[in-house]
Coordinates of C-alpha atoms in Angstrom, one line a residue:
Chain A
X1 CA -1.9 21.4 -4.1
X2 CA -1.2 23.6 -7.0
X3 CA -2.4 26.9 -5.6
X4 CA -1.1 28.2 -2.3
X5 CA -0.6 31.6 -0.9
X6 CA 1.2 30.5 2.2
X7 CA 5.0 30.8 2.5
X8 CA 6.2 27.2 3.3
X9 CA 9.0 28.7 5.4
X10 CA 6.3 29.5 8.1
X11 CA 6.5 25.8 9.0
X12 CA 9.3 25.2 11.6
X13 CA 10.5 21.9 10.3
X14 CA 13.2 21.5 12.9
X15 CA 10.7 21.9 15.6
X16 CA 8.3 19.5 14.0
X17 CA 11.1 16.9 13.6
X18 CA 11.9 17.2 17.3
X19 CA 8.3 16.0 17.9
X20 CA 9.0 12.7 16.2
X21 CA 11.5 10.6 18.2
X22 CA 11.8 7.9 15.5
X23 CA 13.3 10.4 13.0
X24 CA 16.4 10.9 15.1
X25 CA 18.0 7.4 14.4
X26 CA 20.5 6.0 12.1
X27 CA 19.7 3.1 9.7
X28 CA 22.4 1.1 8.1
X29 CA 24.9 3.6 9.6
X30 CA 23.3 6.7 8.1
X31 CA 20.8 9.2 9.5
X32 CA 17.3 7.9 8.7
X33 CA 15.6 9.6 5.7
X34 CA 12.0 8.4 6.1
X35 CA 10.2 8.7 2.8
X36 CA 7.6 5.9 3.1
X37 CA 4.9 8.0 4.6
X38 CA 2.2 6.9 2.2
X39 CA 2.6 3.4 3.6
X40 CA 2.6 4.6 7.2
X41 CA 3.7 7.8 9.0
X42 CA 5.9 8.1 12.1
X43 CA 4.3 9.1 15.4
X44 CA 4.7 12.4 17.3
X45 CA 5.4 12.4 21.0
X46 CA 1.9 13.7 21.6
X47 CA 0.5 10.5 20.3
X48 CA 3.0 8.2 22.1
X49 CA 2.3 10.1 25.4
X50 CA -1.5 10.0 24.9
X51 CA -1.3 6.2 24.4
X52 CA 1.0 5.8 27.3
X53 CA -1.2 8.0 29.5
X54 CA -4.3 6.1 28.6
X55 CA -2.8 2.8 29.6
X56 CA -1.0 4.1 32.6
X57 CA -3.8 6.1 34.2
X58 CA -7.3 6.0 32.6
X59 CA -7.7 2.5 31.2
X60 CA -10.8 0.4 31.6
X61 CA -13.5 -0.8 29.2
X62 CA -15.9 1.7 27.8
X63 CA -19.7 2.1 28.1
X64 CA -20.0 -0.6 30.7
X65 CA -18.5 0.1 34.1
X66 CA -20.2 2.0 36.8
X67 CA -16.7 2.7 38.2
X68 CA -14.7 5.9 37.7
X69 CA -11.9 4.5 35.5
X70 CA -14.5 3.2 33.0
X71 CA -16.1 6.6 33.0
X72 CA -12.7 8.3 32.3
X73 CA -12.0 5.8 29.5
X74 CA -15.5 6.3 28.1
X75 CA -15.2 10.1 28.2
X76 CA -11.8 10.0 26.4
X77 CA -13.1 7.6 23.8
X78 CA -16.2 9.7 23.0
X79 CA -14.1 12.9 23.1
X80 CA -11.9 11.3 20.5
X81 CA -14.9 10.8 18.3
X82 CA -15.7 14.5 18.6
X83 CA -12.1 15.4 17.6
X84 CA -12.7 13.1 14.5
X85 CA -15.9 14.9 13.7
X86 CA -14.3 18.3 13.9
X87 CA -11.3 17.0 11.8
X88 CA -13.5 15.8 9.0
X89 CA -16.0 18.7 9.1
X90 CA -19.0 16.5 10.1
X91 CA -22.0 17.9 11.9
X92 CA -22.8 15.2 14.4
X93 CA -20.7 12.8 16.5
X94 CA -23.1 9.9 15.7
X95 CA -21.9 10.2 12.1
X96 CA -18.4 9.0 13.1
X97 CA -17.7 5.3 13.4
X98 CA -14.4 4.0 14.8
X99 CA -13.1 1.3 12.5
X100 CA -9.8 -0.6 12.1
X101 CA -8.9 1.6 9.2
X102 CA -10.0 2.8 5.7
X103 CA -10.1 -0.8 4.6
X104 CA -12.6 -1.9 7.2
X105 CA -14.6 1.3 6.5
X106 CA -15.0 0.4 2.9
X107 CA -16.0 -3.2 3.7
X108 CA -18.5 -1.9 6.2
X109 CA -20.1 0.4 3.6
X110 CA -20.0 -2.4 1.0
X111 CA -21.8 -4.9 3.2
X112 CA -24.2 -2.8 5.3
X113 CA -25.1 0.1 2.9
X114 CA -24.5 -1.1 -0.7
X115 CA -25.3 -4.8 -0.4
X116 CA -29.1 -4.4 0.3
X117 CA -29.5 -2.0 -2.7
X118 CA -27.4 -4.0 -5.2
X119 CA -28.9 -6.4 -7.7
X120 CA -27.8 -8.5 -10.6
X121 CA -26.7 -6.3 -13.5
X122 CA -26.1 -3.3 -11.3
X123 CA -22.8 -1.4 -11.3
X124 CA -20.3 0.1 -8.8
X125 CA -18.1 2.8 -10.2
X126 CA -14.5 3.3 -9.1
X127 CA -11.4 4.6 -10.8
X128 CA -8.4 2.9 -12.3
X129 CA -6.1 4.5 -9.6
X130 CA -7.8 2.8 -6.6
X131 CA -5.9 1.1 -3.8
X132 CA -6.8 -2.6 -3.6
X133 CA -8.8 -1.8 -0.5
X134 CA -11.3 0.1 -2.8
X135 CA -11.4 -2.6 -5.4
X136 CA -11.5 -6.0 -3.7
X137 CA -14.4 -5.3 -1.2
X138 CA -16.5 -4.3 -4.2
X139 CA -15.4 -7.3 -6.2
X140 CA -16.4 -9.7 -3.4
X141 CA -19.8 -8.0 -3.2
X142 CA -20.3 -7.9 -7.0
X143 CA -19.4 -11.6 -7.3
X144 CA -22.1 -12.5 -4.7
X145 CA -24.9 -10.6 -6.3
X146 CA -24.0 -10.7 -10.0
X147 CA -23.2 -7.0 -10.2
X148 CA -20.3 -5.4 -12.1
X149 CA -17.4 -3.3 -10.8
X150 CA -16.5 -0.6 -13.4
X151 CA -13.3 1.4 -13.3
X152 CA -13.2 4.9 -14.9
X153 CA -9.9 5.4 -16.8
X154 CA -6.9 7.6 -16.0
X155 CA -4.8 9.5 -18.5
X156 CA -1.1 9.1 -19.1
X157 CA -0.3 11.7 -16.4
X158 CA -2.3 9.7 -13.9
X159 CA -5.3 12.1 -13.7
X160 CA -8.8 10.8 -13.8
X161 CA -10.6 11.2 -17.1
X162 CA -13.6 13.1 -15.7
X163 CA -15.5 13.1 -18.9
X164 CA -15.2 9.3 -19.2
X165 CA -16.1 9.0 -15.5
X166 CA -19.3 11.1 -16.1
X167 CA -20.2 8.9 -19.1
X168 CA -19.9 5.8 -17.0
X169 CA -22.6 7.0 -14.6
X170 CA -25.9 5.4 -15.5
X171 CA -29.2 4.1 -14.0
X172 CA -27.3 0.9 -13.3
X173 CA -24.7 2.7 -11.1
X174 CA -25.6 2.1 -7.4
X175 CA -22.5 3.4 -5.8
X176 CA -19.4 5.6 -6.6
X177 CA -16.3 5.0 -4.5
X178 CA -13.2 6.9 -5.3
X179 CA -9.8 7.7 -3.8
X180 CA -9.2 11.3 -2.7
X181 CA -5.4 11.2 -3.2
X182 CA -3.8 8.2 -5.0
X183 CA -1.3 6.5 -2.9
X184 CA 0.6 5.2 -5.9
X185 CA 0.6 8.3 -8.2
X186 CA -0.1 11.2 -5.8
X187 CA -3.0 12.4 -8.0
X188 CA -5.6 14.6 -6.1
X189 CA -9.0 13.7 -7.5
X190 CA -11.6 16.4 -8.1
X191 CA -13.8 14.8 -5.4
X192 CA -16.2 17.7 -5.1
X193 CA -17.0 17.5 -8.8
X194 CA -17.2 13.7 -8.7
X195 CA -19.7 13.9 -5.8
X196 CA -21.7 16.6 -7.6
X197 CA -21.9 14.5 -10.7
X198 CA -23.0 11.4 -8.8
X199 CA -25.5 13.3 -6.6
X200 CA -27.1 14.9 -9.5
X201 CA -28.1 11.4 -10.6
X202 CA -29.0 10.3 -7.0
X203 CA -26.0 8.0 -6.7
X204 CA -24.3 7.7 -3.3
X205 CA -20.6 8.4 -2.9
X206 CA -17.8 7.1 -0.8
X207 CA -14.4 8.8 -0.6
X208 CA -11.2 6.9 0.4
X209 CA -9.4 9.6 2.3
X210 CA -6.5 7.5 3.7
X211 CA -3.9 9.5 1.9
X212 CA -5.7 12.9 2.1
X213 CA -5.9 13.1 5.9
X214 CA -2.2 13.8 6.6
X215 CA -1.9 16.3 3.7
X216 CA -4.9 18.5 3.3
X217 CA -8.0 19.9 5.0
X218 CA -11.1 17.6 4.7
X219 CA -14.6 18.9 4.9
X220 CA -17.2 16.2 4.4
X221 CA -20.0 18.7 4.8
X222 CA -18.7 20.9 2.0
X223 CA -17.9 17.9 -0.2
X224 CA -21.4 16.5 0.2
X225 CA -20.2 12.9 0.1
X226 CA -22.2 10.1 1.8
X227 CA -19.2 8.3 3.3
X228 CA -15.6 9.2 3.9
X229 CA -12.9 7.0 5.4
X230 CA -9.5 7.6 7.0
X231 CA -6.8 5.4 8.5
X232 CA -5.2 6.5 11.8
X233 CA -1.7 5.3 11.1
X234 CA -1.3 7.3 8.0
X235 CA -2.1 10.6 9.8
X236 CA 0.5 10.0 12.5
X237 CA -1.8 8.0 14.8
X238 CA -1.7 4.3 15.9
X239 CA -2.3 1.4 13.7
X240 CA -5.6 -0.6 13.9
X241 CA -7.8 2.5 14.2
X242 CA -9.6 4.7 11.7
X243 CA -12.7 6.6 11.1
X244 CA -15.7 6.2 8.9
X245 CA -17.9 9.2 8.3
X246 CA -21.4 8.4 7.2
X247 CA -24.4 10.6 6.7
X248 CA -26.7 10.3 9.7
X249 CA -29.7 9.2 7.7
X250 CA -27.7 6.4 6.1
X251 CA -26.2 5.1 9.3
X252 CA -29.5 5.1 11.0
X253 CA -31.1 3.0 8.3
X254 CA -28.2 0.5 7.9
X255 CA -28.1 -3.0 9.5
X256 CA -25.1 -3.9 11.7
X257 CA -21.8 -4.9 10.0
X258 CA -20.7 -7.3 12.8
X259 CA -22.6 -8.7 15.7
X260 CA -21.5 -8.7 19.3
X261 CA -21.4 -6.7 22.5
X262 CA -21.4 -2.9 22.5
X263 CA -23.6 -2.7 19.3
X264 CA -26.8 -4.0 20.9
X265 CA -29.7 -2.4 22.6
X266 CA -31.1 -5.6 24.0
X267 CA -30.5 -9.3 23.3
X268 CA -32.8 -12.2 23.6
X269 CA -33.0 -15.6 21.8
X270 CA -36.3 -14.3 20.3
X271 CA -34.3 -11.5 18.6
X272 CA -32.1 -8.6 19.5
X273 CA -32.4 -4.9 18.9
X274 CA -29.5 -2.9 17.7
X275 CA -28.0 0.1 19.3
X276 CA -28.3 3.4 17.4
X277 CA -25.3 4.6 15.4
X278 CA -22.4 4.9 15.8
X279 CA -22.3 2.1 18.4
X280 CA -24.3 -0.2 16.1
X281 CA -21.2 -0.5 14.0
X282 CA -18.7 -1.0 16.8
X283 CA -19.3 -4.5 17.9
X284 CA -17.0 -5.8 20.6
X285 CA -14.6 -3.9 22.8
X286 CA -13.3 -1.2 20.5
X287 CA -9.6 -0.1 20.1
X288 CA -10.1 2.4 23.0
X289 CA -6.6 3.5 23.3
X290 CA -6.2 3.6 19.5
X291 CA -9.1 6.1 19.3
X292 CA -7.4 8.2 22.0
X293 CA -4.1 8.1 20.1
X294 CA -5.8 9.0 16.9
X295 CA -7.5 12.0 18.5
X296 CA -4.0 13.2 19.7
X297 CA -2.7 12.8 16.2
X298 CA -5.6 14.8 14.7
X299 CA -5.1 17.5 17.3
X300 CA -1.4 17.6 16.4
X301 CA -2.1 18.0 12.7
X302 CA -4.7 20.7 13.5
X303 CA -2.2 22.5 15.7
X304 CA 0.1 22.9 12.7
X305 CA -2.7 23.5 10.2
X306 CA -3.4 21.9 6.9
X307 CA -2.5 25.0 4.8
X308 CA 1.1 25.2 6.3
X309 CA 1.5 21.4 5.9
X310 CA 0.2 21.6 2.3
X311 CA 2.5 24.5 1.4
X312 CA 5.5 22.8 2.9
X313 CA 4.8 19.5 1.1
X314 CA 4.1 21.2 -2.2
X315 CA 7.6 22.8 -1.9
X316 CA 9.1 19.4 -1.2
X317 CA 7.3 17.7 -4.1
X318 CA 8.4 20.5 -6.5
X319 CA 12.0 20.2 -5.4
X320 CA 12.0 16.4 -5.6
X321 CA 10.3 16.4 -9.0
X322 CA 12.9 18.8 -10.3
X323 CA 15.9 17.1 -8.9
X324 CA 14.9 13.5 -9.7
X325 CA 13.3 14.5 -13.0
X326 CA 16.6 16.1 -14.0
X327 CA 18.3 12.7 -14.1
X328 CA 18.0 11.3 -17.7
X329 CA 17.6 7.7 -16.4
X330 CA 14.6 8.6 -14.2
X331 CA 11.0 8.6 -15.3
X332 CA 8.4 10.1 -13.0
X333 CA 5.2 8.1 -12.9
X334 CA 2.1 10.1 -12.2
X335 CA 2.4 13.8 -13.2
X336 CA -1.1 15.0 -12.8
X337 CA -1.5 18.8 -12.4
X338 CA -3.2 18.3 -9.1
X339 CA -0.8 16.2 -7.0
X340 CA 0.1 15.6 -3.4
X341 CA 3.2 14.5 -1.7
X342 CA 3.9 11.2 -3.5
X343 CA 6.6 10.7 -6.1
X344 CA 6.6 7.4 -7.9
X345 CA 9.5 6.8 -10.3
X346 CA 11.3 4.2 -12.3
X347 CA 15.0 4.2 -13.1
X348 CA 16.0 2.9 -16.5
X349 CA 17.6 -0.5 -16.4
X350 CA 17.1 -0.9 -12.6
X351 CA 14.1 -2.7 -11.1
X352 CA 12.3 -0.8 -8.4
X353 CA 13.1 -3.5 -5.9
X354 CA 16.8 -3.1 -6.5
X355 CA 16.5 0.7 -6.2
X356 CA 14.8 0.1 -2.9
X357 CA 17.5 -2.1 -1.5
X358 CA 20.3 0.4 -2.6
X359 CA 18.5 3.4 -1.2
X360 CA 17.9 1.5 2.1
X361 CA 21.7 0.9 2.4
X362 CA 22.0 4.7 2.2
X363 CA 19.5 5.1 5.1
X364 CA 16.7 6.2 2.7
X365 CA 13.4 4.4 3.3
X366 CA 11.1 4.2 0.2
X367 CA 8.6 1.7 -1.0
X368 CA 9.2 -0.5 -4.1
X369 CA 6.4 -2.4 -5.7
X370 CA 2.9 -1.9 -7.0
X371 CA 1.8 -0.1 -3.7
X372 CA -1.4 -2.2 -3.5
X373 CA -2.6 -0.4 -6.6
X374 CA -1.7 -2.9 -9.3
X375 CA -4.1 -1.5 -12.0
X376 CA -2.7 2.0 -11.6
X377 CA 0.9 0.9 -12.0
X378 CA 0.0 -1.5 -14.9
X379 CA -1.6 1.4 -16.7
X380 CA 2.0 2.7 -17.2
X381 CA 3.1 -0.7 -18.5
X382 CA 4.9 -1.4 -15.3
X383 CA 4.9 -4.1 -12.6
X384 CA 6.6 -1.9 -10.0
X385 CA 7.8 1.6 -9.2
X386 CA 9.9 3.1 -6.4
X387 CA 7.9 5.6 -4.4
X388 CA 9.1 8.4 -2.2
X389 CA 6.3 9.9 -0.2
X390 CA 6.7 13.0 2.0
X391 CA 5.2 14.2 5.2
X392 CA 5.4 17.5 7.1
X393 CA 8.7 16.5 8.8
X394 CA 10.7 15.9 5.6
X395 CA 13.3 18.4 4.4
X396 CA 15.1 19.6 1.2
X397 CA 18.3 18.1 2.6
X398 CA 16.6 14.7 2.8
X399 CA 15.4 14.9 -0.8
X400 CA 19.0 15.7 -1.8
X401 CA 20.0 12.5 0.0
X402 CA 17.4 10.6 -2.0
X403 CA 18.7 12.0 -5.2
X404 CA 22.3 11.1 -4.3
X405 CA 21.2 7.5 -3.4
X406 CA 19.4 7.2 -6.8
X407 CA 22.6 8.4 -8.5
X408 CA 24.5 5.7 -6.5
X409 CA 22.1 3.0 -7.8
X410 CA 22.7 4.2 -11.4
X411 CA 26.5 4.0 -10.8
X412 CA 26.2 0.4 -9.4
X413 CA 24.2 -0.7 -12.4
X414 CA 26.1 1.1 -15.1
X415 CA 28.2 -1.3 -17.3
Chain B
X1 CA 26.3 -1.9 6.7
X2 CA 26.8 -4.6 4.0
X3 CA 28.7 -3.7 0.9
X4 CA 26.3 -3.5 -2.0
X5 CA 29.0 -4.8 -4.3
X6 CA 28.7 -8.2 -2.4
X7 CA 25.0 -8.3 -3.4
X8 CA 25.3 -6.8 -6.9
X9 CA 28.4 -8.7 -8.1
X10 CA 29.5 -8.2 -11.8
X11 CA 28.2 -11.7 -12.7
X12 CA 24.7 -10.9 -11.3
X13 CA 24.6 -7.6 -13.2
X14 CA 25.7 -9.4 -16.4
X15 CA 23.0 -12.1 -16.1
X16 CA 20.5 -9.4 -15.3
X17 CA 21.4 -7.3 -18.4
X18 CA 21.9 -10.3 -20.7
X19 CA 19.8 -13.2 -19.3
X20 CA 20.7 -16.7 -20.6
X21 CA 18.0 -19.1 -21.7
X22 CA 15.3 -16.4 -21.8
X23 CA 13.2 -18.4 -24.1
X24 CA 10.9 -21.4 -24.4
X25 CA 12.9 -24.5 -25.0
X26 CA 11.9 -26.6 -28.1
X27 CA 9.8 -29.5 -27.1
X28 CA 9.3 -28.3 -23.5
X29 CA 7.1 -30.7 -21.5
X30 CA 7.2 -29.3 -18.0
X31 CA 6.0 -25.7 -17.3
X32 CA 5.2 -23.8 -14.1
X33 CA 4.5 -20.1 -13.2
X34 CA 5.9 -18.4 -10.2
X35 CA 4.9 -15.0 -8.6
X36 CA 6.3 -12.9 -5.9
X37 CA 3.4 -10.8 -4.7
X38 CA 5.7 -8.6 -2.6
X39 CA 7.3 -7.0 -5.7
X40 CA 5.0 -8.3 -8.5
X41 CA 7.8 -10.3 -10.1
X42 CA 6.6 -13.1 -12.4
X43 CA 8.5 -16.0 -13.9
X44 CA 7.6 -18.9 -16.1
X45 CA 10.0 -21.9 -16.1
X46 CA 9.9 -24.4 -19.0
X47 CA 11.8 -27.6 -19.1
X48 CA 12.3 -30.5 -21.5
X49 CA 12.7 -33.6 -19.4
X50 CA 13.4 -37.0 -20.9
X51 CA 14.4 -40.2 -19.0
X52 CA 14.8 -38.2 -15.7
X53 CA 17.2 -35.8 -17.3
X54 CA 16.6 -32.0 -17.8
X55 CA 17.7 -31.7 -21.4
X56 CA 16.8 -28.0 -21.7
X57 CA 15.6 -25.3 -19.4
X58 CA 14.3 -21.8 -20.2
X59 CA 12.5 -18.9 -18.4
X60 CA 10.4 -15.9 -19.2
X61 CA 9.3 -13.0 -17.2
X62 CA 10.5 -9.7 -15.8
X63 CA 11.9 -9.1 -12.4
X64 CA 14.6 -7.5 -10.3
X65 CA 18.3 -8.0 -10.8
X66 CA 18.4 -10.8 -8.2
X67 CA 15.5 -12.8 -9.5
X68 CA 16.4 -12.4 -13.1
X69 CA 20.1 -13.3 -12.5
X70 CA 19.0 -16.2 -10.3
X71 CA 16.7 -17.6 -13.0
X72 CA 19.4 -17.2 -15.7
X73 CA 22.1 -18.9 -13.6
X74 CA 19.6 -21.6 -12.6
X75 CA 18.7 -22.6 -16.1
X76 CA 22.5 -22.9 -17.0
X77 CA 23.1 -24.9 -13.8
X78 CA 20.3 -27.5 -14.2
X79 CA 20.7 -28.2 -17.9
X80 CA 22.0 -31.7 -18.3
X81 CA 21.3 -32.6 -14.7
X82 CA 19.0 -35.4 -13.6
X83 CA 15.9 -34.3 -11.8
X84 CA 17.4 -35.7 -8.5
X85 CA 20.6 -33.7 -9.1
X86 CA 18.6 -30.5 -9.7
X87 CA 16.6 -31.0 -6.5
X88 CA 19.8 -31.5 -4.6
X89 CA 21.2 -28.3 -6.2
X90 CA 18.1 -26.4 -5.0
X91 CA 18.6 -27.6 -1.4
X92 CA 22.3 -26.4 -1.5
X93 CA 21.3 -23.1 -3.1
X94 CA 18.6 -22.5 -0.5
X95 CA 21.1 -23.1 2.3
X96 CA 23.5 -20.7 0.5
X97 CA 21.1 -17.8 0.3
X98 CA 19.3 -18.3 3.6
X99 CA 22.4 -19.1 5.6
X100 CA 20.4 -22.0 7.1
X101 CA 22.3 -25.2 6.4
X102 CA 19.5 -27.5 7.5
X103 CA 18.6 -29.8 4.6
X104 CA 21.6 -28.7 2.6
X105 CA 23.4 -31.0 0.2
X106 CA 27.0 -31.1 -1.0
X107 CA 26.0 -30.4 -4.6
X108 CA 28.6 -28.1 -6.3
X109 CA 27.1 -24.7 -6.6
X110 CA 29.6 -23.3 -9.1
X111 CA 28.6 -19.8 -10.4
X112 CA 25.5 -19.9 -8.2
X113 CA 27.8 -18.9 -5.3
X114 CA 27.6 -15.4 -6.6
X115 CA 24.2 -15.1 -5.0
X116 CA 25.6 -15.8 -1.5
X117 CA 25.4 -12.0 -0.7
X118 CA 21.6 -12.2 -0.6
X119 CA 21.8 -13.8 2.9
X120 CA 22.6 -10.3 4.3
X121 CA 19.3 -8.9 2.8
X122 CA 16.5 -11.2 4.2
X123 CA 13.8 -9.3 2.3
X124 CA 15.5 -10.3 -1.0
X125 CA 15.8 -14.0 -0.3
X126 CA 12.5 -14.7 -2.0
X127 CA 13.8 -12.9 -5.1
X128 CA 16.7 -15.4 -5.3
X129 CA 14.6 -18.5 -4.7
X130 CA 11.5 -17.6 -6.9
X131 CA 12.9 -19.3 -10.0
X132 CA 13.9 -22.4 -8.0
X133 CA 10.5 -22.8 -6.4
X134 CA 9.0 -22.5 -9.9
X135 CA 11.5 -25.1 -11.2
X136 CA 10.5 -27.5 -8.4
X137 CA 6.8 -26.9 -9.3
X138 CA 7.6 -27.5 -13.0
X139 CA 9.4 -30.8 -12.2
X140 CA 6.3 -32.0 -10.4
X141 CA 3.9 -30.7 -13.1
X142 CA 2.1 -33.0 -15.6
X143 CA 3.2 -32.8 -19.2
X144 CA 1.1 -30.4 -21.2
X145 CA -0.2 -28.5 -18.2
X146 CA 1.0 -25.3 -16.6
X147 CA 1.5 -25.7 -12.9
X148 CA -0.1 -22.8 -11.2
X149 CA 1.7 -20.5 -8.7
X150 CA 1.5 -22.6 -5.6
X151 CA 1.0 -19.4 -3.5
X152 CA -2.0 -18.1 -5.4
X153 CA -5.5 -18.3 -4.0
X154 CA -8.8 -18.4 -5.8
X155 CA -9.8 -15.8 -8.3
X156 CA -12.5 -13.3 -7.6
X157 CA -13.9 -11.8 -10.8
X158 CA -16.5 -9.1 -11.0
X159 CA -16.3 -8.6 -14.8

């Protein structure tokens, strides 16, 4: 988020940290510095309590019982959907499908939306910086029908080459699916422009917003995308729950993704009729309490506000980039002009895995590896990077601890 | 908290910076590829085996300090050993780095003892054993063929 007019000091980080009980612990004898937020974020008390309350007080199956508890659970589950709609800027509750996470959302769209309209020789366009979850579902589908998955290139700063992307759109392109914020490089893609380019050619679009949700305001209506996916656990919610936004006209026309209870209107051996969206896509008993926990997480983020979060994280990213970038042995990977709270780096002469182990001994949790985005990392001629990723609760002091731990790694490995 | 110097001993850093036998041995007749999907490390182990003896051993690939040093030390250790001796050495080495003595042998580990510190870092055990699993796979390979990574599944291609 390169442009901000909000003073980051308006975010009371100490108060925010007090909301997250997991942050107040020691790891390997040192106060925890949790910088693996792009993999999964810690949970605020509001989420933990919402989950505990749901199981303690209002738990039953949804959309089935005539009894009161089932009604309470159904109300809470459907209210959670409304919270998701508001968070994503959608117009109708029926446009929000509860899924296990962004991965399932993409698989659902691949199978129920794209598959019927994809033929041999057709193409699906993604980018070189995609997470494996926005590569492999398309590969599986393409392999079945003889279609081709095409990746638009990135430049050496890790930004999408928008001109090349536009040139790759053709009459063969049947779907565009791109990541909003790269989990490996931190690049914020110009998704509004991408959607505009695709729509002008009548090509539907899917945005993988797993990394965007905890960092910036999302407005699917303003974006004009056809589908948008988020994962609950990356936005301070429970694991195993996420949201797929899909345009109403698409969802209504799409066949089910999985069959089972909940998603049917009526069943007979002569044939069954599907329920309307969103329940058509929620076969089986859903992750009821996960949805309630996710709603608590989204409310929590809304209570702080995306502009304040964005400003604080931009400040953290700037500080970390300056401090780490000042070490001659460190090379930052992914330096796009539009960048969110992810800092991938390599240290000369030290493998990322060793950096990760040494940092962990200092209580600093980072991820080391290809971050489930192998093509993006290989673009830089690497097999692995270390990655520090920030959230609203991280501080300058924590970044200083990160930098000291990296210096320690350099000391250990220096001859 | 474990002391990082126990993990990153000087001999390990030396073998990481200057790996021994980082080459394809002349006349190699046993080859296998190994891959650690967790960190992306890849290693290829090549051997020249004649009359049940590992006459030469080499490796190629890039990895972390632990996996590179382990591969380097391994190639030194198995050179000149019979296949049975090399397999016994692997069992002893596995016991050393996992701390689980089941299936261990009394093979003399020598310099390989330097990797004992890995047992305090369970996530890193695979780094230390990657080259050895690949060696085992190479020993079972057919001359002239590359034994595939035993952990790899089928390939999906959309190109």
